[in-house]
XYZ file of C-alpha atoms in Angstrom:
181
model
C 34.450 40.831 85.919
C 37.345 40.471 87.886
C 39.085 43.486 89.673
C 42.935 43.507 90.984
C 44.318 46.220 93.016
C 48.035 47.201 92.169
C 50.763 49.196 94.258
C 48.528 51.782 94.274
C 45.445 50.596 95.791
C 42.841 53.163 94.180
C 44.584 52.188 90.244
C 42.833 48.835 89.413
C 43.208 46.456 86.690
C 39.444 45.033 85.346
C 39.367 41.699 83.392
C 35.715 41.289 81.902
C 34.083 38.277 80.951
C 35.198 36.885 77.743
C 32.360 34.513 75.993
C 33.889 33.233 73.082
C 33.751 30.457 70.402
C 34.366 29.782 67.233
C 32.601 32.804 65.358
C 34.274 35.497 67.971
C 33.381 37.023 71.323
C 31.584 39.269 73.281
C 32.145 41.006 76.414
C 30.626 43.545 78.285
C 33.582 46.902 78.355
C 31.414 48.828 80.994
C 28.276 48.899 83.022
C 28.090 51.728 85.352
C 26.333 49.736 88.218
C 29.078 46.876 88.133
C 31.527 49.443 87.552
C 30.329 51.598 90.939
C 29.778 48.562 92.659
C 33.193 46.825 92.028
C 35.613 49.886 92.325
C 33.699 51.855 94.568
C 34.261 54.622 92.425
C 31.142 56.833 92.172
C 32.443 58.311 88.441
C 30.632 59.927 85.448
C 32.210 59.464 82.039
C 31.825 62.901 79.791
C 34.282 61.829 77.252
C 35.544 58.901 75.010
C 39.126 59.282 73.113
C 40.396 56.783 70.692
C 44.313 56.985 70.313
C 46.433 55.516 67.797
C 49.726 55.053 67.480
C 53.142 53.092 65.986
C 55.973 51.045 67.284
C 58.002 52.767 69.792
C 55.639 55.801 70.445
C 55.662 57.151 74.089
C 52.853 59.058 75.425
C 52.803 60.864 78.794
C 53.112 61.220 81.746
C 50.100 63.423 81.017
C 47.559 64.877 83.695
C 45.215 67.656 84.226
C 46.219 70.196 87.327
C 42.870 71.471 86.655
C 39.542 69.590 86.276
C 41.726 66.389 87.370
C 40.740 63.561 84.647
C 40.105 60.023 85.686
C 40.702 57.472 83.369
C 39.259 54.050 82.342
C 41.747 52.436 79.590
C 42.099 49.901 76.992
C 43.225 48.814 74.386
C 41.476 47.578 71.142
C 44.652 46.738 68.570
C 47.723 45.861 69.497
C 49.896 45.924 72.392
C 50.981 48.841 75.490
C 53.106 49.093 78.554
C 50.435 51.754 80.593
C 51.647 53.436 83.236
C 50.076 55.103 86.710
C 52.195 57.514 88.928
C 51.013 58.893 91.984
C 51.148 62.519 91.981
C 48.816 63.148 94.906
C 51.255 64.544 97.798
C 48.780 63.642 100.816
C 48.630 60.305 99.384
C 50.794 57.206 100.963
C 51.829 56.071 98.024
C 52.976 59.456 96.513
C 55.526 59.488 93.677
C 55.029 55.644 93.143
C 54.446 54.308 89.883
C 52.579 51.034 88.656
C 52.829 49.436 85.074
C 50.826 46.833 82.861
C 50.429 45.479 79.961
C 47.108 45.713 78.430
C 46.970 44.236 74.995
C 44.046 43.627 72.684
C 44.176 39.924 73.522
C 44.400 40.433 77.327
C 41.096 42.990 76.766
C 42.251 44.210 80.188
C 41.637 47.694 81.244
C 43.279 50.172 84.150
C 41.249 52.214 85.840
C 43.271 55.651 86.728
C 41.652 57.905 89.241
C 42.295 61.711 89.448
C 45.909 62.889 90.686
C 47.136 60.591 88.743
C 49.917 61.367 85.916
C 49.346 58.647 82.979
C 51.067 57.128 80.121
C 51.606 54.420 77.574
C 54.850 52.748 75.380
C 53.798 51.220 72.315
C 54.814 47.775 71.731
C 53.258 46.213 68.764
C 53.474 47.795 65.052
C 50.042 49.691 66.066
C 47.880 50.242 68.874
C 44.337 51.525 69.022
C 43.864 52.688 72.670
C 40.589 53.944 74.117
C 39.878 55.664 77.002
C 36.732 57.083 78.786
C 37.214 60.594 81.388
C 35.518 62.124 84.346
C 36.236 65.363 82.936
C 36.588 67.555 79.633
C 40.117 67.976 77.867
C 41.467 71.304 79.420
C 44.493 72.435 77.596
C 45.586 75.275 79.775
C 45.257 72.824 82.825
C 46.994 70.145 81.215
C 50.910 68.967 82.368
C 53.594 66.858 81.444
C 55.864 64.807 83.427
C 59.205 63.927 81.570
C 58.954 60.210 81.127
C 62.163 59.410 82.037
C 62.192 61.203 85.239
C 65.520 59.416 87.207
C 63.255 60.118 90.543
C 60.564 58.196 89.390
C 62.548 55.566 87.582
C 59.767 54.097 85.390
C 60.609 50.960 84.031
C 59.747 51.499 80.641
C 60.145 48.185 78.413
C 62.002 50.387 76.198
C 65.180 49.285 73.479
C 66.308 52.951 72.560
C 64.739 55.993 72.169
C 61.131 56.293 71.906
C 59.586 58.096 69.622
C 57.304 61.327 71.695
C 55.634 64.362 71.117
C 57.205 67.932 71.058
C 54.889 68.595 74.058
C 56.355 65.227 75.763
C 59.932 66.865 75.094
C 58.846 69.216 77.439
C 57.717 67.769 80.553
C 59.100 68.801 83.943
C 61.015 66.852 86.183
C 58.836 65.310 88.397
C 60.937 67.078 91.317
C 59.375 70.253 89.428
C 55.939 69.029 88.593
C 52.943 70.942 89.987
C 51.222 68.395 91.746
C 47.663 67.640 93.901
C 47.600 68.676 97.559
């Protein structure tokens, strides 16, 4: 397994090890102990999600104010633009953002700590994404940063308009976000 900081240092990108031939593959999507060990990120998962959506279909930026969520992502079908902001103000790297593409092929995954706000574009026809929390889904906690905030100037790989939720319509500028201390 192979581990890559980005811009911001704590969000990491994990390649596992592929074994493939002819009939398929196999790889290994988590192991606590090699997990702990190569993040350094003494986490307990209580939750699995499994997301899917179409072409063009923006989720995010979503986070928890409350019972902070972190994240461990992939995808399992198709292809994503994720995307990590910063939303911790103590932080050096506050009101950053960081993007990848994680793709079914790539079998990459991002690792997105607390305090961060998190999101996805959809690039293929479909996309099957998964992702494992620290923490339980908390509605009345949970917050929405518009996605295309002009602070935060996300680079979204995006010909149009995407296509989001009524609650995505919603989200605050991130100028007006509530944010972690």
């Amino acid at each position: 397994m192979n581990i890559t900081p980005t811009g911001i240092p704590d969000v990491l990108i994990i390649e596992p090890d592929v074994f493939g031939d002819s009939r398929g593959f196999f790889f290994e999507s988590y192991n606590e102990n090699v997990f702990h060990a190569l993040t350094g990120a003494k986490v307990t998962f209580v939750q699995d999600n499994h997301s899917k959506s179409k072409k063009n279909v923006l989720r995010g930026l979503h986070y928890q104010i409350e019972q902070p969520q972190g994240k461990l992502v992939r995808v399992i079908a198709g292809d994503v633009f994720d995307v990590a902001v910063d939303i911790r103000r103590s932080s050096p790297t506050f009101g950053k953002w960081v993007g990848q593409y994680l793709t079914a092929e790539n079998k990459q995954q991002m690792w997105v700590p607390p305090g961060i706000a998190h999101g996805f574009f959809v690039l293929s026809d479909v996309a099957e994404f998964l992702y494992k929390t620290t923490d339980y889904w908390a509605p009345e906690h949970e917050r929405c940063i518009r996605w295309n905030d002009p602070v935060l100037n996300v680079q979204w790989p995006i010909n149009g308009d995407p296509l989001v939720s009524k609650k995505d319509e919603k989200g605050v500028s991130f100028q007006d976000a509530e944010v972690f201390p």
